[in-house]
Amino acid sequence: MSACPKILSQHFDVPNAHKIEVYCSRGGYTSARKVLTEMGAEQVIEEVKKSNLRGLGGAGFPTGMKWGFIPRQSKKPCYVVINADEGEPGTFKDRYILCLDPHALIEGVIIACFAVKSHKAFIYIRGEYVEPVRIFRGAVEEAYEKGFLGKGIFGTDYSLDLIIHVGAGAYICGEETALLDSLEGKKGFPRLKPPFPAVKGLFNSPTVINNVETLACVPHIINKGAEWFSKLGCEKNGGTRLYSVSGHVKKPGLYELPLGTSLKEIIYEHAGGIRQDLILKAVIPGGISSSILKANEIDIRMDFNSLAAAGTMLGSAGIMVMDETTCMVKALLVATRFFAHESCGQCSPCREGTGWILKIVERIWEGKGRPQDLDNLIDISQNIEGNTICAFGDAAASPVISYIKKFRGEFEHHIKTGSCDLVEAALK
């Protein structure tokens, strides 16, 4: 079993860790103070680059490099936007940080803003997160009262305001440019890129967009150094990761482990193995948008590069485990229903394709499938992939292709018999 120091979750079990007095008593805000009083902006960016910290919202883009894209001579204001619109099914890590360690995030925001010379940040929080919003709002008020936000932070001439914005529940607003449109008061539609947000983002100004988990790592990088952080993970994947484990395991929950930890180890050692000691059938490794893995494919490292090489992705690190009683047609039906509902409708291939896919999968599930349905599903999915403005189209299409290619026999059985023997067996 991997030995791992608790970085992001070190305060989760500490009573009242969401209060600023408790956070400060455990060394909180010393990194932000160090950055503002002892370091330059370029020095901070270089330290984050060396740490191999990558975007932990799903894309995995190197964080320091993203900060380095901000034009240094721009006459427009620069903004930092924190993406807390955690809507990926199977993912619940950011909620823990917002509720149990909100000041770690605020400290990371201060450091990020200083590095890119921003004086205003916005956090966009998922609309359904009522309690996290309440707790985080209280933490922001505490930070203002302590002088850690506002004017003249830590006695310097640096000022920063942090604005809380609550979303309205649309999954597409987790896409960074749709989020920017929503912040501007528009309908959340993804934008064509280029230009990228680093050049033309919020209110047409240079903008950095980072995820909650990503920014919560930054104070630890400043405190203990980039080399220490990079060695916690694996090559080009620095640090730890909060893995959300759900489904048919004995101990579902949130596990902080090094990037690169084996998926098999996470399921069988940390999450206790499969419930009732049943046989593992399949695993979604990175939220519902990632391609599915069969049981014989889980001896794989959970990092961005290894999963991409296996034809899937780490994404949000939302691990969803399915045992032998799972009907794969039903599982795909749940996924396709979600994507058809959440498509923003801007691009025709996605708008029409996700609805078309749902109708076919529903037909198979209802016992009315046709022999050509499986090939049609793959063809429709392949015509969505790469033909939409944002990554939502790929996220909707890839799971369909992977489910059918890896469990084609089960889908054909459904079409041939009009029933699901596995579900019937599980109900006995």
GROMACS .gro file of C-alpha atoms in nm:
model
  428
    1MET     CA    1   0.000   0.000   0.000
    2SER     CA    2   0.134   0.346  -0.094
    3ALA     CA    3   0.259   0.559   0.195
    4CYS     CA    4   0.140   0.911   0.148
    5PRO     CA    5   0.157   1.223   0.363
    6LYS     CA    6  -0.176   1.400   0.388
    7ILE     CA    7  -0.147   1.728   0.204
    8LEU     CA    8  -0.488   1.835   0.085
    9SER     CA    9  -0.681   1.640   0.346
   10GLN     CA   10  -0.454   1.708   0.647
   11HIS     CA   11  -0.715   1.932   0.811
   12PHE     CA   12  -1.025   1.732   0.723
   13ASP     CA   13  -1.037   1.562   1.064
   14VAL     CA   14  -0.940   1.870   1.265
   15PRO     CA   15  -1.237   2.020   1.454
   16ASN     CA   16  -1.335   2.366   1.321
   17ALA     CA   17  -1.055   2.366   1.063
   18HIS     CA   18  -1.278   2.584   0.848
   19LYS     CA   19  -1.231   2.866   1.100
   20ILE     CA   20  -0.944   3.104   1.038
   21GLU     CA   21  -0.808   3.083   1.395
   22VAL     CA   22  -0.766   2.707   1.366
   23TYR     CA   23  -0.616   2.731   1.017
   24CYS     CA   24  -0.366   2.997   1.127
   25SER     CA   25  -0.272   2.798   1.439
   26ARG     CA   26  -0.159   2.517   1.209
   27GLY     CA   27   0.063   2.738   0.995
   28GLY     CA   28  -0.203   2.874   0.765
   29TYR     CA   29  -0.136   3.185   0.554
   30THR     CA   30   0.242   3.166   0.612
   31SER     CA   31   0.290   3.077   0.243
   32ALA     CA   32   0.085   3.373   0.124
   33ARG     CA   33   0.275   3.604   0.360
   34LYS     CA   34   0.606   3.466   0.233
   35VAL     CA   35   0.506   3.520  -0.130
   36LEU     CA   36   0.385   3.877  -0.079
   37THR     CA   37   0.679   3.988   0.138
   38GLU     CA   38   0.974   3.786   0.008
   39MET     CA   39   0.912   3.665  -0.346
   40GLY     CA   40   0.856   3.810  -0.690
   41ALA     CA   41   0.577   3.707  -0.928
   42GLU     CA   42   0.809   3.532  -1.173
   43GLN     CA   43   0.976   3.344  -0.888
   44VAL     CA   44   0.638   3.207  -0.779
   45ILE     CA   45   0.549   3.095  -1.130
   46GLU     CA   46   0.885   2.920  -1.173
   47GLU     CA   47   0.838   2.737  -0.842
   48VAL     CA   48   0.493   2.613  -0.947
   49LYS     CA   49   0.630   2.506  -1.286
   50LYS     CA   50   0.906   2.302  -1.121
   51SER     CA   51   0.652   2.132  -0.892
   52ASN     CA   52   0.482   1.960  -1.189
   53LEU     CA   53   0.143   2.066  -1.052
   54ARG     CA   54  -0.121   2.000  -1.315
   55GLY     CA   55  -0.479   2.116  -1.342
   56LEU     CA   56  -0.682   1.882  -1.121
   57GLY     CA   57  -1.023   1.977  -1.257
   58GLY     CA   58  -0.981   1.727  -1.537
   59ALA     CA   59  -0.770   1.867  -1.819
   60GLY     CA   60  -0.435   1.818  -1.646
   61PHE     CA   61  -0.267   2.120  -1.807
   62PRO     CA   62   0.054   2.230  -1.626
   63THR     CA   63  -0.049   2.502  -1.381
   64GLY     CA   64   0.271   2.709  -1.384
   65MET     CA   65   0.273   2.712  -1.763
   66LYS     CA   66  -0.088   2.834  -1.766
   67TRP     CA   67   0.005   3.120  -1.532
   68GLY     CA   68   0.301   3.202  -1.758
   69PHE     CA   69   0.071   3.260  -2.056
   70ILE     CA   70  -0.071   3.578  -1.902
   71PRO     CA   71   0.066   3.880  -2.096
   72ARG     CA   72   0.291   4.083  -1.868
   73GLN     CA   73   0.242   4.416  -2.045
   74SER     CA   74  -0.136   4.408  -2.086
   75LYS     CA   75  -0.311   4.735  -2.004
   76LYS     CA   76  -0.629   4.548  -1.916
   77PRO     CA   77  -0.692   4.409  -1.567
   78CYS     CA   78  -0.609   4.043  -1.514
   79TYR     CA   79  -0.854   3.812  -1.343
   80VAL     CA   80  -0.827   3.478  -1.166
   81VAL     CA   81  -1.135   3.257  -1.179
   82ILE     CA   82  -1.174   2.954  -0.952
   83ASN     CA   83  -1.383   2.678  -1.102
   84ALA     CA   84  -1.585   2.524  -0.817
   85ASP     CA   85  -1.868   2.410  -1.042
   86GLU     CA   86  -1.812   2.047  -0.946
   87GLY     CA   87  -2.080   1.871  -1.149
   88GLU     CA   88  -1.906   1.560  -1.285
   89PRO     CA   89  -2.103   1.254  -1.167
   90GLY     CA   90  -1.890   1.044  -0.933
   91THR     CA   91  -1.684   1.341  -0.813
   92PHE     CA   92  -1.707   1.507  -0.471
   93LYS     CA   93  -1.353   1.620  -0.381
   94ASP     CA   94  -1.391   1.998  -0.415
   95ARG     CA   95  -1.690   1.991  -0.182
   96TYR     CA   96  -1.464   1.858   0.094
   97ILE     CA   97  -1.211   2.139   0.047
   98LEU     CA   98  -1.480   2.408   0.041
   99CYS     CA   99  -1.638   2.274   0.360
  100LEU     CA  100  -1.343   2.143   0.563
  101ASP     CA  101  -1.042   2.351   0.456
  102PRO     CA  102  -1.168   2.666   0.279
  103HIS     CA  103  -0.877   2.883   0.393
  104ALA     CA  104  -0.629   2.656   0.211
  105LEU     CA  105  -0.813   2.747  -0.107
  106ILE     CA  106  -0.823   3.118  -0.023
  107GLU     CA  107  -0.451   3.112   0.048
  108GLY     CA  108  -0.389   2.944  -0.288
  109VAL     CA  109  -0.600   3.211  -0.457
  110ILE     CA  110  -0.393   3.490  -0.298
  111ILE     CA  111  -0.070   3.331  -0.423
  112ALA     CA  112  -0.205   3.270  -0.774
  113CYS     CA  113  -0.336   3.626  -0.803
  114PHE     CA  114  -0.005   3.772  -0.688
  115ALA     CA  115   0.183   3.558  -0.942
  116VAL     CA  116  -0.021   3.684  -1.238
  117LYS     CA  117  -0.062   4.038  -1.097
  118SER     CA  118  -0.436   4.015  -1.053
  119HIS     CA  119  -0.630   4.217  -0.800
  120LYS     CA  120  -0.970   4.058  -0.843
  121ALA     CA  121  -1.069   3.692  -0.831
  122PHE     CA  122  -1.402   3.520  -0.881
  123ILE     CA  123  -1.504   3.180  -0.748
  124TYR     CA  124  -1.787   3.010  -0.937
  125ILE     CA  125  -1.951   2.754  -0.707
  126ARG     CA  126  -2.198   2.487  -0.813
  127GLY     CA  127  -2.555   2.599  -0.743
  128GLU     CA  128  -2.648   2.281  -0.561
  129TYR     CA  129  -2.365   2.331  -0.310
  130VAL     CA  130  -2.572   2.528  -0.059
  131GLU     CA  131  -2.378   2.426   0.251
  132PRO     CA  132  -2.032   2.462   0.090
  133VAL     CA  133  -2.131   2.810  -0.028
  134ARG     CA  134  -2.238   2.906   0.325
  135ILE     CA  135  -1.915   2.781   0.481
  136PHE     CA  136  -1.690   2.930   0.214
  137ARG     CA  137  -1.866   3.266   0.236
  138GLY     CA  138  -1.795   3.269   0.610
  139ALA     CA  139  -1.427   3.191   0.545
  140VAL     CA  140  -1.399   3.479   0.296
  141GLU     CA  141  -1.552   3.719   0.550
  142GLU     CA  142  -1.300   3.600   0.810
  143ALA     CA  143  -1.013   3.658   0.566
  144TYR     CA  144  -1.131   4.014   0.502
  145GLU     CA  145  -1.161   4.079   0.878
  146LYS     CA  146  -0.804   3.953   0.931
  147GLY     CA  147  -0.670   4.168   0.650
  148PHE     CA  148  -0.576   3.868   0.435
  149LEU     CA  149  -0.810   3.995   0.162
  150GLY     CA  150  -0.884   4.354   0.072
  151LYS     CA  151  -0.635   4.641   0.072
  152GLY     CA  152  -0.276   4.629   0.199
  153ILE     CA  153  -0.253   4.255   0.260
  154PHE     CA  154   0.018   4.163   0.518
  155GLY     CA  155   0.122   4.529   0.534
  156THR     CA  156   0.221   4.539   0.167
  157ASP     CA  157   0.073   4.759  -0.105
  158TYR     CA  158  -0.090   4.452  -0.264
  159SER     CA  159  -0.471   4.438  -0.269
  160LEU     CA  160  -0.708   4.160  -0.368
  161ASP     CA  161  -1.085   4.112  -0.372
  162LEU     CA  162  -1.249   3.771  -0.395
  163ILE     CA  163  -1.605   3.758  -0.534
  164ILE     CA  164  -1.832   3.457  -0.476
  165HIS     CA  165  -2.067   3.366  -0.760
  166VAL     CA  166  -2.317   3.080  -0.728
  167GLY     CA  167  -2.405   2.894  -1.049
  168ALA     CA  168  -2.750   2.788  -1.159
  169GLY     CA  169  -2.689   2.415  -1.194
  170ALA     CA  170  -2.583   2.373  -1.559
  171TYR     CA  171  -2.313   2.107  -1.606
  172ILE     CA  172  -2.176   2.289  -1.912
  173CYS     CA  173  -2.068   2.580  -1.692
  174GLY     CA  174  -1.788   2.357  -1.564
  175GLU     CA  175  -1.633   2.416  -1.910
  176GLU     CA  176  -1.408   2.714  -1.856
  177THR     CA  177  -1.534   2.947  -2.129
  178ALA     CA  178  -1.900   2.866  -2.062
  179LEU     CA  179  -1.825   2.952  -1.701
  180LEU     CA  180  -1.684   3.289  -1.813
  181ASP     CA  181  -1.998   3.365  -2.015
  182SER     CA  182  -2.213   3.272  -1.715
  183LEU     CA  183  -2.005   3.503  -1.492
  184GLU     CA  184  -2.067   3.784  -1.740
  185GLY     CA  185  -2.441   3.730  -1.705
  186LYS     CA  186  -2.489   3.545  -2.034
  187LYS     CA  187  -2.615   3.196  -2.111
  188GLY     CA  188  -2.332   2.950  -2.042
  189PHE     CA  189  -2.214   2.869  -2.396
  190PRO     CA  190  -1.856   2.748  -2.460
  191ARG     CA  191  -1.649   2.988  -2.672
  192LEU     CA  192  -1.446   2.918  -2.983
  193LYS     CA  193  -1.073   2.903  -2.908
  194PRO     CA  194  -0.845   3.078  -2.992
  195PRO     CA  195  -0.838   3.333  -2.844
  196PHE     CA  196  -0.771   3.152  -2.520
  197PRO     CA  197  -0.876   3.293  -2.182
  198ALA     CA  198  -0.515   3.383  -2.096
  199VAL     CA  199  -0.537   3.649  -2.368
  200LYS     CA  200  -0.910   3.722  -2.389
  201GLY     CA  201  -1.108   3.580  -2.100
  202LEU     CA  202  -1.344   3.735  -1.849
  203PHE     CA  203  -1.471   4.074  -1.974
  204ASN     CA  204  -1.224   4.036  -2.265
  205SER     CA  205  -0.931   4.057  -2.023
  206PRO     CA  206  -0.646   3.812  -1.953
  207THR     CA  207  -0.779   3.543  -1.723
  208VAL     CA  208  -0.644   3.240  -1.540
  209ILE     CA  209  -0.896   2.968  -1.461
  210ASN     CA  210  -0.799   2.707  -1.203
  211ASN     CA  211  -0.983   2.434  -1.018
  212VAL     CA  212  -1.034   2.424  -0.639
  213GLU     CA  213  -0.808   2.122  -0.577
  214THR     CA  214  -0.533   2.272  -0.793
  215LEU     CA  215  -0.514   2.600  -0.602
  216ALA     CA  216  -0.538   2.424  -0.264
  217CYS     CA  217  -0.204   2.257  -0.350
  218VAL     CA  218  -0.019   2.585  -0.404
  219PRO     CA  219   0.044   2.691  -0.039
  220HIS     CA  220   0.212   2.355   0.025
  221ILE     CA  221   0.439   2.401  -0.277
  222ILE     CA  222   0.553   2.739  -0.146
  223ASN     CA  223   0.595   2.606   0.209
  224LYS     CA  224   0.791   2.290   0.134
  225GLY     CA  225   0.931   2.355  -0.212
  226ALA     CA  226   0.869   2.240  -0.567
  227GLU     CA  227   1.112   1.947  -0.546
  228TRP     CA  228   0.935   1.801  -0.242
  229PHE     CA  229   0.597   1.832  -0.413
  230SER     CA  230   0.707   1.686  -0.746
  231LYS     CA  231   0.853   1.380  -0.573
  232LEU     CA  232   0.519   1.301  -0.410
  233GLY     CA  233   0.375   1.199  -0.746
  234CYS     CA  234   0.531   1.047  -1.054
  235GLU     CA  235   0.702   1.179  -1.366
  236LYS     CA  236   0.533   1.498  -1.493
  237ASN     CA  237   0.252   1.445  -1.239
  238GLY     CA  238   0.353   1.616  -0.916
  239GLY     CA  239   0.180   1.586  -0.581
  240THR     CA  240  -0.115   1.390  -0.455
  241ARG     CA  241  -0.472   1.354  -0.573
  242LEU     CA  242  -0.808   1.334  -0.403
  243TYR     CA  243  -0.970   1.023  -0.549
  244SER     CA  244  -1.350   1.005  -0.511
  245VAL     CA  245  -1.440   0.635  -0.493
  246SER     CA  246  -1.804   0.529  -0.527
  247GLY     CA  247  -2.009   0.232  -0.639
  248HIS     CA  248  -1.971  -0.133  -0.545
  249VAL     CA  249  -1.681  -0.114  -0.298
  250LYS     CA  250  -1.684  -0.190   0.073
  251LYS     CA  251  -1.554   0.152   0.175
  252PRO     CA  252  -1.661   0.426  -0.065
  253GLY     CA  253  -1.516   0.766   0.013
  254LEU     CA  254  -1.245   1.021  -0.058
  255TYR     CA  255  -0.883   0.901  -0.060
  256GLU     CA  256  -0.574   1.119  -0.088
  257LEU     CA  257  -0.293   0.927  -0.255
  258PRO     CA  258   0.007   1.007  -0.477
  259LEU     CA  259  -0.058   1.064  -0.843
  260GLY     CA  260   0.039   0.740  -1.009
  261THR     CA  261  -0.109   0.510  -0.745
  262SER     CA  262  -0.241   0.190  -0.901
  263LEU     CA  263  -0.617   0.179  -0.964
  264LYS     CA  264  -0.612  -0.180  -0.837
  265GLU     CA  265  -0.454  -0.066  -0.510
  266ILE     CA  266  -0.712   0.209  -0.463
  267ILE     CA  267  -1.002  -0.032  -0.509
  268TYR     CA  268  -0.876  -0.338  -0.323
  269GLU     CA  269  -0.655  -0.191  -0.050
  270HIS     CA  270  -0.789   0.154   0.030
  271ALA     CA  271  -1.158   0.110  -0.060
  272GLY     CA  272  -1.170  -0.242   0.087
  273GLY     CA  273  -1.242  -0.437  -0.232
  274ILE     CA  274  -1.572  -0.530  -0.391
  275ARG     CA  275  -1.886  -0.542  -0.176
  276GLN     CA  276  -1.992  -0.892  -0.061
  277ASP     CA  277  -1.669  -1.016  -0.224
  278LEU     CA  278  -1.838  -1.023  -0.562
  279ILE     CA  279  -1.639  -1.014  -0.886
  280LEU     CA  280  -1.530  -0.680  -1.031
  281LYS     CA  281  -1.678  -0.615  -1.373
  282ALA     CA  282  -1.584  -0.261  -1.479
  283VAL     CA  283  -1.447   0.072  -1.356
  284ILE     CA  284  -1.495   0.432  -1.467
  285PRO     CA  285  -1.162   0.588  -1.365
  286GLY     CA  286  -1.213   0.963  -1.403
  287GLY     CA  287  -1.576   1.066  -1.380
  288ILE     CA  288  -1.860   0.967  -1.610
  289SER     CA  289  -1.691   1.137  -1.908
  290SER     CA  290  -1.404   0.888  -1.913
  291SER     CA  291  -1.400   0.568  -2.114
  292ILE     CA  292  -1.470   0.255  -1.911
  293LEU     CA  293  -1.211  -0.006  -1.813
  294LYS     CA  294  -1.268  -0.380  -1.783
  295ALA     CA  295  -1.166  -0.570  -1.470
  296ASN     CA  296  -0.847  -0.695  -1.633
  297GLU     CA  297  -0.737  -0.338  -1.710
  298ILE     CA  298  -0.717  -0.195  -1.356
  299ASP     CA  299  -0.351  -0.271  -1.294
  300ILE     CA  300  -0.272   0.078  -1.419
  301ARG     CA  301  -0.125   0.393  -1.267
  302MET     CA  302  -0.376   0.668  -1.191
  303ASP     CA  303  -0.200   0.961  -1.357
  304PHE     CA  304  -0.278   1.170  -1.662
  305ASN     CA  305  -0.025   1.006  -1.895
  306SER     CA  306  -0.086   0.640  -1.807
  307LEU     CA  307  -0.463   0.661  -1.844
  308ALA     CA  308  -0.439   0.857  -2.169
  309ALA     CA  309  -0.213   0.583  -2.307
  310ALA     CA  310  -0.482   0.330  -2.212
  311GLY     CA  311  -0.745   0.519  -2.411
  312THR     CA  312  -0.925   0.675  -2.117
  313MET     CA  313  -0.849   0.968  -1.884
  314LEU     CA  314  -0.785   1.063  -1.522
  315GLY     CA  315  -1.027   1.354  -1.550
  316SER     CA  316  -1.174   1.449  -1.215
  317ALA     CA  317  -1.045   1.125  -1.053
  318GLY     CA  318  -1.402   1.016  -0.981
  319ILE     CA  319  -1.368   0.636  -0.965
  320MET     CA  320  -1.697   0.449  -1.013
  321VAL     CA  321  -1.678   0.075  -0.946
  322MET     CA  322  -1.921  -0.182  -1.090
  323ASP     CA  323  -1.945  -0.544  -0.982
  324GLU     CA  324  -2.071  -0.850  -1.171
  325THR     CA  325  -2.438  -0.769  -1.103
  326THR     CA  326  -2.417  -0.449  -1.307
  327CYS     CA  327  -2.606  -0.438  -1.634
  328MET     CA  328  -2.387  -0.246  -1.879
  329VAL     CA  329  -2.686  -0.143  -2.090
  330LYS     CA  330  -2.843   0.017  -1.783
  331ALA     CA  331  -2.511   0.178  -1.690
  332LEU     CA  332  -2.476   0.328  -2.038
  333LEU     CA  333  -2.840   0.438  -2.027
  334VAL     CA  334  -2.770   0.641  -1.712
  335ALA     CA  335  -2.466   0.805  -1.873
  336THR     CA  336  -2.637   0.886  -2.204
  337ARG     CA  337  -2.943   1.026  -2.026
  338PHE     CA  338  -2.713   1.262  -1.837
  339PHE     CA  339  -2.531   1.386  -2.146
  340ALA     CA  340  -2.850   1.430  -2.352
  341HIS     CA  341  -2.997   1.638  -2.069
  342GLU     CA  342  -2.685   1.850  -2.013
  343SER     CA  343  -2.587   1.928  -2.375
  344CYS     CA  344  -2.607   2.307  -2.410
  345GLY     CA  345  -2.738   2.265  -2.765
  346GLN     CA  346  -2.494   2.506  -2.930
  347CYS     CA  347  -2.332   2.252  -3.167
  348SER     CA  348  -2.551   2.038  -3.393
  349PRO     CA  349  -2.347   1.714  -3.367
  350CYS     CA  350  -2.373   1.722  -2.986
  351ARG     CA  351  -2.729   1.853  -2.963
  352GLU     CA  352  -2.871   1.603  -3.213
  353GLY     CA  353  -2.626   1.320  -3.147
  354THR     CA  354  -2.670   1.293  -2.770
  355GLY     CA  355  -3.049   1.281  -2.809
  356TRP     CA  356  -3.022   1.022  -3.086
  357ILE     CA  357  -2.791   0.805  -2.878
  358LEU     CA  358  -3.027   0.821  -2.582
  359LYS     CA  359  -3.324   0.707  -2.793
  360ILE     CA  360  -3.132   0.405  -2.922
  361VAL     CA  361  -2.998   0.300  -2.582
  362GLU     CA  362  -3.344   0.341  -2.429
  363ARG     CA  363  -3.481   0.118  -2.705
  364ILE     CA  364  -3.225  -0.152  -2.630
  365TRP     CA  365  -3.295  -0.130  -2.257
  366GLU     CA  366  -3.671  -0.165  -2.318
  367GLY     CA  367  -3.613  -0.486  -2.514
  368LYS     CA  368  -3.682  -0.334  -2.855
  369GLY     CA  369  -3.326  -0.316  -2.986
  370ARG     CA  370  -3.238  -0.377  -3.350
  371PRO     CA  371  -2.933  -0.564  -3.487
  372GLN     CA  372  -2.789  -0.246  -3.648
  373ASP     CA  373  -2.822  -0.038  -3.329
  374LEU     CA  374  -2.471  -0.101  -3.195
  375ASP     CA  375  -2.294  -0.003  -3.517
  376ASN     CA  376  -2.518   0.302  -3.542
  377LEU     CA  377  -2.429   0.407  -3.187
  378ILE     CA  378  -2.058   0.388  -3.266
  379ASP     CA  379  -2.106   0.576  -3.595
  380ILE     CA  380  -2.306   0.855  -3.428
  381SER     CA  381  -2.051   0.884  -3.149
  382GLN     CA  382  -1.759   0.904  -3.392
  383ASN     CA  383  -1.938   1.184  -3.576
  384ILE     CA  384  -1.970   1.382  -3.252
  385GLU     CA  385  -1.606   1.338  -3.150
  386GLY     CA  386  -1.389   1.628  -3.257
  387ASN     CA  387  -1.677   1.814  -3.420
  388THR     CA  388  -1.791   2.038  -3.136
  389ILE     CA  389  -1.669   2.367  -2.989
  390CYS     CA  390  -1.589   2.222  -2.648
  391ALA     CA  391  -1.487   1.888  -2.499
  392PHE     CA  392  -1.844   1.801  -2.396
  393GLY     CA  393  -1.904   1.626  -2.729
  394ASP     CA  394  -1.602   1.400  -2.679
  395ALA     CA  395  -1.707   1.339  -2.318
  396ALA     CA  396  -2.050   1.224  -2.434
  397ALA     CA  397  -1.924   1.009  -2.721
  398SER     CA  398  -1.619   0.830  -2.580
  399PRO     CA  399  -1.802   0.635  -2.307
  400VAL     CA  400  -2.056   0.505  -2.563
  401ILE     CA  401  -1.782   0.368  -2.786
  402SER     CA  402  -1.594   0.211  -2.496
  403TYR     CA  403  -1.901   0.045  -2.341
  404ILE     CA  404  -2.001  -0.115  -2.670
  405LYS     CA  405  -1.651  -0.223  -2.776
  406LYS     CA  406  -1.570  -0.378  -2.438
  407PHE     CA  407  -1.909  -0.532  -2.359
  408ARG     CA  408  -2.050  -0.590  -2.706
  409GLY     CA  409  -2.160  -0.943  -2.627
  410GLU     CA  410  -2.379  -0.822  -2.342
  411PHE     CA  411  -2.539  -0.553  -2.561
  412GLU     CA  412  -2.603  -0.812  -2.836
  413HIS     CA  413  -2.762  -1.041  -2.577
  414HIS     CA  414  -3.001  -0.763  -2.479
  415ILE     CA  415  -3.096  -0.701  -2.841
  416LYS     CA  416  -3.141  -1.072  -2.914
  417THR     CA  417  -3.338  -1.170  -2.602
  418GLY     CA  418  -3.497  -0.838  -2.508
  419SER     CA  419  -3.404  -0.889  -2.145
  420CYS     CA  420  -3.119  -0.861  -1.897
  421ASP     CA  421  -3.030  -1.191  -1.735
  422LEU     CA  422  -2.774  -1.023  -1.508
  423VAL     CA  423  -3.026  -0.787  -1.351
  424GLU     CA  424  -3.276  -1.067  -1.305
  425ALA     CA  425  -3.010  -1.278  -1.134
  426ALA     CA  426  -2.914  -0.992  -0.904
  427LEU     CA  427  -3.275  -0.941  -0.796
  428LYS     CA  428  -3.325  -1.303  -0.691
   0.00000   0.00000   0.00000
